[in-house]
PDB file of C-alpha atoms in Angstrom:
ATOM      1  CA  MET A  53    -147.810-135.355  44.235  1.00 62.00           C
ATOM      2  CA  SER A  54    -148.219-138.941  44.185  1.00 70.00           C
ATOM      3  CA  SER A  55    -147.190-141.211  41.126  1.00 70.00           C
ATOM      4  CA  PHE A  56    -150.331-141.387  40.481  1.00 74.00           C
ATOM      5  CA  ALA A  57    -151.397-137.726  40.558  1.00 78.00           C
ATOM      6  CA  LEU A  58    -148.911-137.578  38.327  1.00 76.00           C
ATOM      7  CA  ALA A  59    -148.858-140.020  36.393  1.00 78.00           C
ATOM      8  CA  ALA A  60    -153.461-137.491  35.554  1.00 83.00           C
ATOM      9  CA  ARG A  61    -152.102-135.042  34.977  1.00 83.00           C
ATOM     10  CA  ASP A  62    -149.229-135.619  32.711  1.00 82.00           C
ATOM     11  CA  THR A  63    -151.975-137.665  30.561  1.00 82.00           C
ATOM     12  CA  GLY A  64    -153.992-135.474  30.940  1.00 84.00           C
ATOM     13  CA  THR A  65    -152.032-132.611  29.267  1.00 84.00           C
ATOM     14  CA  LEU A  66    -150.811-134.952  26.263  1.00 81.00           C
ATOM     15  CA  LEU A  67    -154.576-135.727  26.401  1.00 83.00           C
ATOM     16  CA  ARG A  68    -155.853-132.236  25.069  1.00 85.00           C
ATOM     17  CA  ARG A  69    -152.791-132.288  22.667  1.00 83.00           C
ATOM     18  CA  ASN A  70    -154.070-135.028  21.342  1.00 80.00           C
ATOM     19  CA  LEU A  71    -158.024-133.728  20.684  1.00 81.00           C
ATOM     20  CA  LEU A  72    -156.014-129.922  20.167  1.00 81.00           C
ATOM     21  CA  HIS A  73    -154.294-131.521  17.379  1.00 78.00           C
ATOM     22  CA  ALA A  74    -157.155-133.794  15.767  1.00 75.00           C
ATOM     23  CA  ARG A  75    -159.533-130.515  15.907  1.00 73.00           C
ATOM     24  CA  ARG A  76    -157.201-128.521  13.983  1.00 73.00           C
ATOM     25  CA  TYR A  77    -156.551-131.422  11.471  1.00 70.00           C
ATOM     26  CA  PRO A  78    -159.772-133.743  11.784  1.00 72.00           C
ATOM     27  CA  SER A  79    -159.628-134.766   7.824  1.00 71.00           C
ATOM     28  CA  LEU A  80    -158.214-137.973   8.682  1.00 69.00           C
ATOM     29  CA  THR A  81    -160.744-138.143  10.855  1.00 70.00           C
ATOM     30  CA  LEU A  82    -163.425-137.490   8.628  1.00 73.00           C
ATOM     31  CA  ASN A  83    -161.853-139.243   5.464  1.00 73.00           C
ATOM     32  CA  LEU A  84    -162.022-143.040   7.446  1.00 73.00           C
ATOM     33  CA  LEU A  85    -165.618-141.609   8.649  1.00 76.00           C
ATOM     34  CA  LEU A  86    -166.001-142.031   5.086  1.00 81.00           C
ATOM     35  CA  THR A  87    -165.397-145.851   4.554  1.00 81.00           C
ATOM     36  CA  PRO A  88    -168.495-146.929   7.163  1.00 84.00           C
ATOM     37  CA  VAL A  89    -170.472-144.432   6.278  1.00 87.00           C
ATOM     38  CA  MET A  90    -170.827-145.222   2.171  1.00 85.00           C
ATOM     39  CA  LEU A  91    -170.261-148.873   3.556  1.00 83.00           C
ATOM     40  CA  LEU A  92    -173.625-148.839   5.472  1.00 86.00           C
ATOM     41  CA  LEU A  93    -175.715-146.516   2.204  1.00 87.00           C
ATOM     42  CA  LEU A  94    -173.865-149.303  -0.176  1.00 85.00           C
ATOM     43  CA  PHE A  95    -175.729-152.717   1.867  1.00 82.00           C
ATOM     44  CA  VAL A  96    -179.217-150.694   2.839  1.00 83.00           C
ATOM     45  CA  TYR A  97    -180.310-148.976  -0.413  1.00 83.00           C
ATOM     46  CA  ILE A  98    -177.305-150.833  -3.491  1.00 80.00           C
ATOM     47  CA  PHE A  99    -178.174-153.744  -1.680  1.00 78.00           C
ATOM     48  CA  GLY A 100    -180.295-154.751   0.813  1.00 73.00           C
ATOM     49  CA  GLU A 101    -183.072-156.165  -1.311  1.00 73.00           C
ATOM     50  CA  VAL A 102    -180.660-159.449  -2.212  1.00 73.00           C
ATOM     51  CA  MET A 103    -178.923-159.224   1.292  1.00 72.00           C
ATOM     52  CA  SER A 104    -182.151-159.815   3.199  1.00 71.00           C
ATOM     53  CA  ALA A 105    -182.206-162.931   1.687  1.00 70.00           C
ATOM     54  CA  GLY A 106    -179.328-163.132   4.149  1.00 66.00           C
ATOM     55  CA  ILE A 107    -181.323-162.867   7.574  1.00 68.00           C
ATOM     56  CA  GLY A 108    -184.658-165.214   5.795  1.00 64.00           C
ATOM     57  CA  GLY A 109    -186.343-162.902   3.729  1.00 61.00           C
ATOM     58  CA  GLY A 110    -186.553-159.881   5.627  1.00 66.00           C
ATOM     59  CA  ASP A 111    -187.611-156.438   4.141  1.00 72.00           C
ATOM     60  CA  ARG A 112    -184.989-153.419   4.225  1.00 74.00           C
ATOM     61  CA  SER A 113    -185.047-152.139   7.278  1.00 78.00           C
ATOM     62  CA  ASP A 114    -184.836-156.155   8.710  1.00 82.00           C
ATOM     63  CA  TYR A 115    -182.082-156.034   6.706  1.00 84.00           C
ATOM     64  CA  ILE A 116    -181.206-151.996   8.380  1.00 87.00           C
ATOM     65  CA  ALA A 117    -181.569-153.781  11.742  1.00 88.00           C
ATOM     66  CA  TYR A 118    -178.925-156.365  11.530  1.00 89.00           C
ATOM     67  CA  ILE A 119    -176.241-154.701   9.864  1.00 90.00           C
ATOM     68  CA  VAL A 120    -175.621-151.399  12.338  1.00 93.00           C
ATOM     69  CA  PRO A 121    -174.308-153.200  14.815  1.00 93.00           C
ATOM     70  CA  GLY A 122    -171.270-154.286  11.940  1.00 91.00           C
ATOM     71  CA  ILE A 123    -171.085-151.106  11.394  1.00 92.00           C
ATOM     72  CA  LEU A 124    -170.673-149.967  14.647  1.00 93.00           C
ATOM     73  CA  MET A 125    -167.811-152.003  14.640  1.00 92.00           C
ATOM     74  CA  MET A 126    -166.615-151.122  11.140  1.00 90.00           C
ATOM     75  CA  THR A 127    -166.931-147.547  12.711  1.00 91.00           C
ATOM     76  CA  ILE A 128    -163.648-148.488  15.227  1.00 92.00           C
ATOM     77  CA  GLY A 129    -161.723-150.934  13.236  1.00 89.00           C
ATOM     78  CA  SER A 130    -161.212-147.822  10.946  1.00 87.00           C
ATOM     79  CA  THR A 131    -161.362-145.372  13.170  1.00 88.00           C
ATOM     80  CA  VAL A 132    -157.995-147.022  14.492  1.00 90.00           C
ATOM     81  CA  ILE A 133    -156.264-146.272  11.720  1.00 89.00           C
ATOM     82  CA  GLY A 134    -155.780-142.916  12.903  1.00 86.00           C
ATOM     83  CA  ALA A 135    -154.156-143.803  16.211  1.00 88.00           C
ATOM     84  CA  ALA A 136    -151.473-146.020  14.675  1.00 90.00           C
ATOM     85  CA  VAL A 137    -150.871-142.611  12.126  1.00 89.00           C
ATOM     86  CA  SER A 138    -150.860-140.603  14.900  1.00 88.00           C
ATOM     87  CA  VAL A 139    -148.628-142.385  17.383  1.00 89.00           C
ATOM     88  CA  SER A 140    -146.260-142.684  14.229  1.00 90.00           C
ATOM     89  CA  THR A 141    -146.404-138.776  12.796  1.00 88.00           C
ATOM     90  CA  ASP A 142    -145.264-138.255  16.456  1.00 86.00           C
ATOM     91  CA  MET A 143    -141.856-140.770  15.859  1.00 86.00           C
ATOM     92  CA  ALA A 144    -140.993-139.906  13.244  1.00 86.00           C
ATOM     93  CA  GLU A 145    -141.225-136.530  14.876  1.00 85.00           C
ATOM     94  CA  GLY A 146    -139.442-136.335  17.320  1.00 83.00           C
ATOM     95  CA  VAL A 147    -141.799-135.312  19.402  1.00 83.00           C
ATOM     96  CA  ILE A 148    -142.024-139.000  21.397  1.00 82.00           C
ATOM     97  CA  ALA A 149    -138.426-139.251  21.235  1.00 81.00           C
ATOM     98  CA  ARG A 150    -139.185-135.706  23.228  1.00 82.00           C
ATOM     99  CA  LEU A 151    -141.732-136.947  25.873  1.00 80.00           C
ATOM    100  CA  ARG A 152    -138.865-139.617  26.569  1.00 79.00           C
ATOM    101  CA  THR A 153    -136.588-136.423  27.775  1.00 80.00           C
ATOM    102  CA  MET A 154    -138.374-135.007  29.335  1.00 80.00           C
ATOM    103  CA  ALA A 155    -139.649-134.996  33.987  1.00 75.00           C
ATOM    104  CA  ILE A 156    -143.153-137.087  32.847  1.00 77.00           C
ATOM    105  CA  HIS A 157    -144.285-139.277  33.909  1.00 78.00           C
ATOM    106  CA  HIS A 158    -143.697-141.727  30.212  1.00 75.00           C
ATOM    107  CA  GLY A 159    -145.865-143.841  30.708  1.00 78.00           C
ATOM    108  CA  SER A 160    -148.831-140.867  30.453  1.00 82.00           C
ATOM    109  CA  VAL A 161    -146.715-140.034  27.007  1.00 83.00           C
ATOM    110  CA  VAL A 162    -149.076-143.813  25.492  1.00 87.00           C
ATOM    111  CA  THR A 163    -151.960-143.394  27.913  1.00 88.00           C
ATOM    112  CA  GLY A 164    -152.747-140.162  26.088  1.00 87.00           C
ATOM    113  CA  HIS A 165    -152.498-140.890  22.526  1.00 88.00           C
ATOM    114  CA  VAL A 166    -154.620-144.013  23.604  1.00 92.00           C
ATOM    115  CA  VAL A 167    -157.787-141.729  25.248  1.00 91.00           C
ATOM    116  CA  GLY A 168    -157.558-139.268  22.820  1.00 89.00           C
ATOM    117  CA  GLY A 169    -158.184-143.018  20.254  1.00 90.00           C
ATOM    118  CA  VAL A 170    -160.782-143.910  22.235  1.00 93.00           C
ATOM    119  CA  LEU A 171    -162.665-140.607  22.755  1.00 91.00           C
ATOM    120  CA  ARG A 172    -162.132-140.033  18.337  1.00 89.00           C
ATOM    121  CA  ILE A 173    -163.871-143.288  18.165  1.00 91.00           C
ATOM    122  CA  LEU A 174    -166.581-143.105  20.663  1.00 92.00           C
ATOM    123  CA  ALA A 175    -167.639-139.315  18.256  1.00 89.00           C
ATOM    124  CA  SER A 176    -167.644-140.954  15.614  1.00 89.00           C
ATOM    125  CA  LEU A 177    -170.057-144.347  16.802  1.00 92.00           C
ATOM    126  CA  VAL A 178    -172.889-141.368  17.552  1.00 92.00           C
ATOM    127  CA  VAL A 179    -172.038-139.434  13.665  1.00 90.00           C
ATOM    128  CA  VAL A 180    -172.717-143.048  12.008  1.00 91.00           C
ATOM    129  CA  GLY A 181    -175.747-144.281  15.132  1.00 93.00           C
ATOM    130  CA  ALA A 182    -176.900-141.807  13.677  1.00 93.00           C
ATOM    131  CA  VAL A 183    -177.271-141.759   9.604  1.00 92.00           C
ATOM    132  CA  ALA A 184    -178.215-145.290  10.974  1.00 93.00           C
ATOM    133  CA  VAL A 185    -181.082-144.116  12.616  1.00 93.00           C
ATOM    134  CA  ALA A 186    -181.780-141.401   9.917  1.00 92.00           C
ATOM    135  CA  ILE A 187    -182.394-144.621   7.274  1.00 90.00           C
ATOM    136  CA  GLY A 188    -184.511-146.604   9.756  1.00 88.00           C
ATOM    137  CA  PHE A 189    -182.373-147.918  12.787  1.00 90.00           C
ATOM    138  CA  ARG A 190    -184.994-148.195  15.467  1.00 90.00           C
ATOM    139  CA  PRO A 191    -183.442-150.657  18.699  1.00 90.00           C
ATOM    140  CA  VAL A 192    -186.140-152.602  19.892  1.00 87.00           C
ATOM    141  CA  GLY A 193    -187.264-152.309  23.508  1.00 83.00           C
ATOM    142  CA  THR A 194    -183.706-151.469  25.331  1.00 89.00           C
ATOM    143  CA  THR A 195    -183.374-151.548  28.524  1.00 93.00           C
ATOM    144  CA  ALA A 196    -181.339-149.055  30.464  1.00 94.00           C
ATOM    145  CA  PRO A 197    -178.721-151.015  31.699  1.00 94.00           C
ATOM    146  CA  GLU A 198    -178.939-153.282  28.399  1.00 95.00           C
ATOM    147  CA  TRP A 199    -177.773-149.194  27.404  1.00 95.00           C
ATOM    148  CA  LEU A 200    -175.336-149.467  29.953  1.00 96.00           C
ATOM    149  CA  ALA A 201    -173.552-152.351  29.014  1.00 96.00           C
ATOM    150  CA  ALA A 202    -173.932-151.691  25.542  1.00 95.00           C
ATOM    151  CA  PHE A 203    -171.831-148.854  26.197  1.00 95.00           C
ATOM    152  CA  GLY A 204    -169.013-150.674  28.165  1.00 96.00           C
ATOM    153  CA  LEU A 205    -169.124-153.523  25.865  1.00 96.00           C
ATOM    154  CA  VAL A 206    -168.052-150.871  23.162  1.00 95.00           C
ATOM    155  CA  THR A 207    -165.893-148.659  24.935  1.00 96.00           C
ATOM    156  CA  LEU A 208    -164.033-151.992  25.375  1.00 96.00           C
ATOM    157  CA  PHE A 209    -163.542-152.952  22.775  1.00 96.00           C
ATOM    158  CA  ALA A 210    -162.106-149.496  21.318  1.00 95.00           C
ATOM    159  CA  LEU A 211    -159.453-149.621  23.983  1.00 95.00           C
ATOM    160  CA  ALA A 212    -158.022-152.868  22.487  1.00 96.00           C
ATOM    161  CA  LEU A 213    -158.073-151.818  18.946  1.00 95.00           C
ATOM    162  CA  THR A 214    -156.187-148.164  19.985  1.00 95.00           C
ATOM    163  CA  TRP A 215    -153.750-149.487  22.420  1.00 94.00           C
ATOM    164  CA  ILE A 216    -153.730-152.410  18.626  1.00 95.00           C
ATOM    165  CA  ALA A 217    -153.361-149.254  16.731  1.00 94.00           C
ATOM    166  CA  VAL A 218    -151.146-147.711  19.135  1.00 93.00           C
ATOM    167  CA  GLY A 219    -148.726-150.474  18.759  1.00 93.00           C
ATOM    168  CA  ILE A 220    -148.882-151.372  15.265  1.00 94.00           C
ATOM    169  CA  GLY A 221    -148.340-147.131  15.019  1.00 91.00           C
ATOM    170  CA  MET A 222    -145.110-148.011  17.084  1.00 90.00           C
ATOM    171  CA  ALA A 223    -143.897-150.378  15.049  1.00 91.00           C
ATOM    172  CA  SER A 224    -143.706-148.584  11.792  1.00 90.00           C
ATOM    173  CA  PRO A 225    -141.043-146.863   9.838  1.00 87.00           C
ATOM    174  CA  SER A 226    -144.014-144.366   8.237  1.00 88.00           C
ATOM    175  CA  ALA A 227    -147.470-142.661   8.541  1.00 87.00           C
ATOM    176  CA  GLU A 228    -148.215-144.653   4.829  1.00 87.00           C
ATOM    177  CA  ALA A 229    -146.701-147.971   6.489  1.00 90.00           C
ATOM    178  CA  ALA A 230    -148.471-147.673  10.122  1.00 90.00           C
ATOM    179  CA  ALA A 231    -152.325-146.728   7.818  1.00 87.00           C
ATOM    180  CA  ASN A 232    -151.369-150.087   5.912  1.00 88.00           C
ATOM    181  CA  SER A 233    -150.718-152.206   8.516  1.00 88.00           C
ATOM    182  CA  ALA A 234    -153.916-150.895  10.413  1.00 86.00           C
ATOM    183  CA  GLN A 235    -155.838-151.797   7.578  1.00 85.00           C
ATOM    184  CA  PRO A 236    -156.991-155.362   8.631  1.00 86.00           C
ATOM    185  CA  LEU A 237    -158.752-154.244  11.125  1.00 86.00           C
ATOM    186  CA  ILE A 238    -160.992-152.226   8.339  1.00 83.00           C
ATOM    187  CA  LEU A 239    -161.092-155.017   6.823  1.00 84.00           C
ATOM    188  CA  LEU A 240    -162.093-158.333   9.828  1.00 87.00           C
ATOM    189  CA  PRO A 241    -165.385-157.151  10.638  1.00 87.00           C
ATOM    190  CA  LEU A 242    -165.962-158.802   5.925  1.00 84.00           C
ATOM    191  CA  ILE A 243    -165.626-161.571   8.163  1.00 86.00           C
ATOM    192  CA  SER A 244    -167.041-161.842  10.640  1.00 88.00           C
ATOM    193  CA  SER A 245    -171.082-161.757  11.265  1.00 88.00           C
ATOM    194  CA  ALA A 246    -171.251-157.797  10.316  1.00 87.00           C
ATOM    195  CA  PHE A 247    -173.395-158.700   6.589  1.00 85.00           C
ATOM    196  CA  ILE A 248    -174.711-161.689   6.707  1.00 83.00           C
ATOM    197  CA  PRO A 249    -175.005-164.726   9.616  1.00 86.00           C
ATOM    198  CA  ALA A 250    -172.400-166.810   9.810  1.00 84.00           C
ATOM    199  CA  ASP A 251    -173.596-170.481  10.014  1.00 83.00           C
ATOM    200  CA  SER A 252    -174.724-169.235   5.751  1.00 80.00           C
ATOM    201  CA  MET A 253    -171.078-169.238   5.003  1.00 81.00           C
ATOM    202  CA  PRO A 254    -168.763-172.169   3.855  1.00 79.00           C
ATOM    203  CA  GLY A 255    -167.741-175.298   5.991  1.00 79.00           C
ATOM    204  CA  TRP A 256    -163.966-174.150   6.660  1.00 80.00           C
ATOM    205  CA  PHE A 257    -165.151-171.112   6.365  1.00 81.00           C
ATOM    206  CA  ARG A 258    -168.019-170.824   8.978  1.00 86.00           C
ATOM    207  CA  PRO A 259    -165.679-171.008  12.612  1.00 85.00           C
ATOM    208  CA  ILE A 260    -162.925-168.741  11.209  1.00 86.00           C
ATOM    209  CA  ALA A 261    -166.133-166.091  10.620  1.00 87.00           C
ATOM    210  CA  GLU A 262    -168.301-167.528  14.688  1.00 88.00           C
ATOM    211  CA  TYR A 263    -166.187-167.466  16.679  1.00 88.00           C
ATOM    212  CA  GLN A 264    -163.512-163.792  15.915  1.00 91.00           C
ATOM    213  CA  PRO A 265    -163.312-160.945  18.076  1.00 93.00           C
ATOM    214  CA  PHE A 266    -165.613-159.504  15.544  1.00 94.00           C
ATOM    215  CA  THR A 267    -167.908-160.737  15.143  1.00 93.00           C
ATOM    216  CA  SER A 268    -169.030-161.858  19.373  1.00 95.00           C
ATOM    217  CA  VAL A 269    -168.706-158.337  19.923  1.00 95.00           C
ATOM    218  CA  ILE A 270    -171.638-157.794  17.132  1.00 95.00           C
ATOM    219  CA  GLU A 271    -173.682-160.624  18.530  1.00 94.00           C
ATOM    220  CA  THR A 272    -173.748-159.586  21.289  1.00 95.00           C
ATOM    221  CA  LEU A 273    -174.604-155.562  20.115  1.00 95.00           C
ATOM    222  CA  ARG A 274    -177.387-157.586  17.883  1.00 94.00           C
ATOM    223  CA  GLY A 275    -178.592-158.977  20.956  1.00 94.00           C
ATOM    224  CA  LEU A 276    -178.785-156.536  23.335  1.00 95.00           C
ATOM    225  CA  LEU A 277    -180.297-153.199  21.098  1.00 94.00           C
ATOM    226  CA  LEU A 278    -182.202-155.908  19.462  1.00 92.00           C
ATOM    227  CA  GLY A 279    -182.536-158.022  22.006  1.00 89.00           C
ATOM    228  CA  THR A 280    -181.315-161.877  19.451  1.00 90.00           C
ATOM    229  CA  GLU A 281    -180.281-164.414  21.513  1.00 90.00           C
ATOM    230  CA  ILE A 282    -176.681-163.761  23.393  1.00 92.00           C
ATOM    231  CA  GLY A 283    -175.686-166.893  23.637  1.00 89.00           C
ATOM    232  CA  HIS A 284    -172.454-168.206  24.466  1.00 90.00           C
ATOM    233  CA  HIS A 285    -171.083-164.296  22.730  1.00 92.00           C
ATOM    234  CA  GLY A 286    -171.605-162.431  25.664  1.00 93.00           C
ATOM    235  CA  TRP A 287    -168.689-163.915  27.161  1.00 94.00           C
ATOM    236  CA  LEU A 288    -166.297-164.678  24.412  1.00 94.00           C
ATOM    237  CA  ALA A 289    -166.977-160.473  23.301  1.00 95.00           C
ATOM    238  CA  VAL A 290    -165.610-159.664  27.066  1.00 95.00           C
ATOM    239  CA  GLY A 291    -162.924-162.318  27.244  1.00 96.00           C
ATOM    240  CA  TRP A 292    -161.564-161.065  23.411  1.00 96.00           C
ATOM    241  CA  SER A 293    -161.852-157.312  24.152  1.00 96.00           C
ATOM    242  CA  ALA A 294    -159.857-158.173  27.640  1.00 96.00           C
ATOM    243  CA  ALA A 295    -157.094-160.185  26.123  1.00 97.00           C
ATOM    244  CA  LEU A 296    -156.974-157.568  22.863  1.00 96.00           C
ATOM    245  CA  ALA A 297    -155.812-154.417  25.542  1.00 96.00           C
ATOM    246  CA  VAL A 298    -153.942-156.253  28.102  1.00 96.00           C
ATOM    247  CA  LEU A 299    -152.128-157.938  24.563  1.00 96.00           C
ATOM    248  CA  GLY A 300    -152.432-154.264  22.631  1.00 95.00           C
ATOM    249  CA  HIS A 301    -150.896-152.172  26.435  1.00 94.00           C
ATOM    250  CA  ARG A 302    -148.610-154.532  26.836  1.00 94.00           C
ATOM    251  CA  TRP A 303    -146.743-154.573  23.150  1.00 94.00           C
ATOM    252  CA  SER A 304    -146.863-150.848  23.538  1.00 92.00           C
ATOM    253  CA  MET A 305    -145.554-150.020  26.421  1.00 90.00           C
ATOM    254  CA  SER A 306    -142.721-152.224  25.407  1.00 91.00           C
ATOM    255  CA  LEU A 307    -141.961-150.951  22.209  1.00 90.00           C
ATOM    256  CA  PHE A 308    -141.886-147.670  23.442  1.00 86.00           C
ATOM    257  CA  ARG A 309    -139.600-148.117  26.779  1.00 82.00           C
ATOM    258  CA  ARG A 310    -136.979-149.692  23.675  1.00 78.00           C
ATOM    259  CA  ASP A 311    -133.837-147.797  22.201  1.00 62.00           C
ATOM    260  CA  PRO A 312    -135.057-145.387  19.572  1.00 59.00           C
ATOM    261  CA  ALA A 313    -131.543-146.531  18.141  1.00 57.00           C
ATOM    262  CA  ALA A 314    -133.329-149.888  16.991  1.00 57.00           C
ATOM    263  CA  ARG A 315    -136.746-148.913  15.747  1.00 55.00           C
TER     264      ARG A 315
END
């Protein structure tokens, strides 16, 4: 059996283990889903009339269209915490240490967690997207290539954040510490253009909000789903996602290879 076939077989086995674990203990995923769903409902039905003034005086339906791409990105940031907790739990219980001693492709141990995490994110996005459609969100003239591009961008960004979350899980001494360390992945969308335009923020803060990864991905997603101007955000979104994926992969694999006694 070739090295690639061995890696694919072992990754599939460990992916199946992760998905079975998530199915038997769905409470973590459901709890992480509550944050973006509650924020979506809160910002639409409680703050919607006021917040819509920040996007040019539109009504509540305009604000629903504006914030849904941001809420989808917040869903990714929220759901990856589950990957960090899952990896940290496997580290604490010695599961990963045992897998290191087995005759399997070692990269598959981490890759199984990453692929499982991305699949959970995509499932969570379907749920949050369904809630958004139920309260009035409607894409505007989105073509099939634009849907495909939106799906590809969301998947690439989810992959990037999942690699980072796996690294956080490996570097954390406990599941609680992993969950706390991954909290910035939920908070970063709050300082992006998710809820109000970046150019309406204070001058010293505006460059941070405009060029951080979440803003680029959100603006690109708005352009693909709603027909707004994408501008430079398209290349920035792909660049940020690819760079974070590479950095997360290198960090996670270096932590996986280090001596467990040094943890």
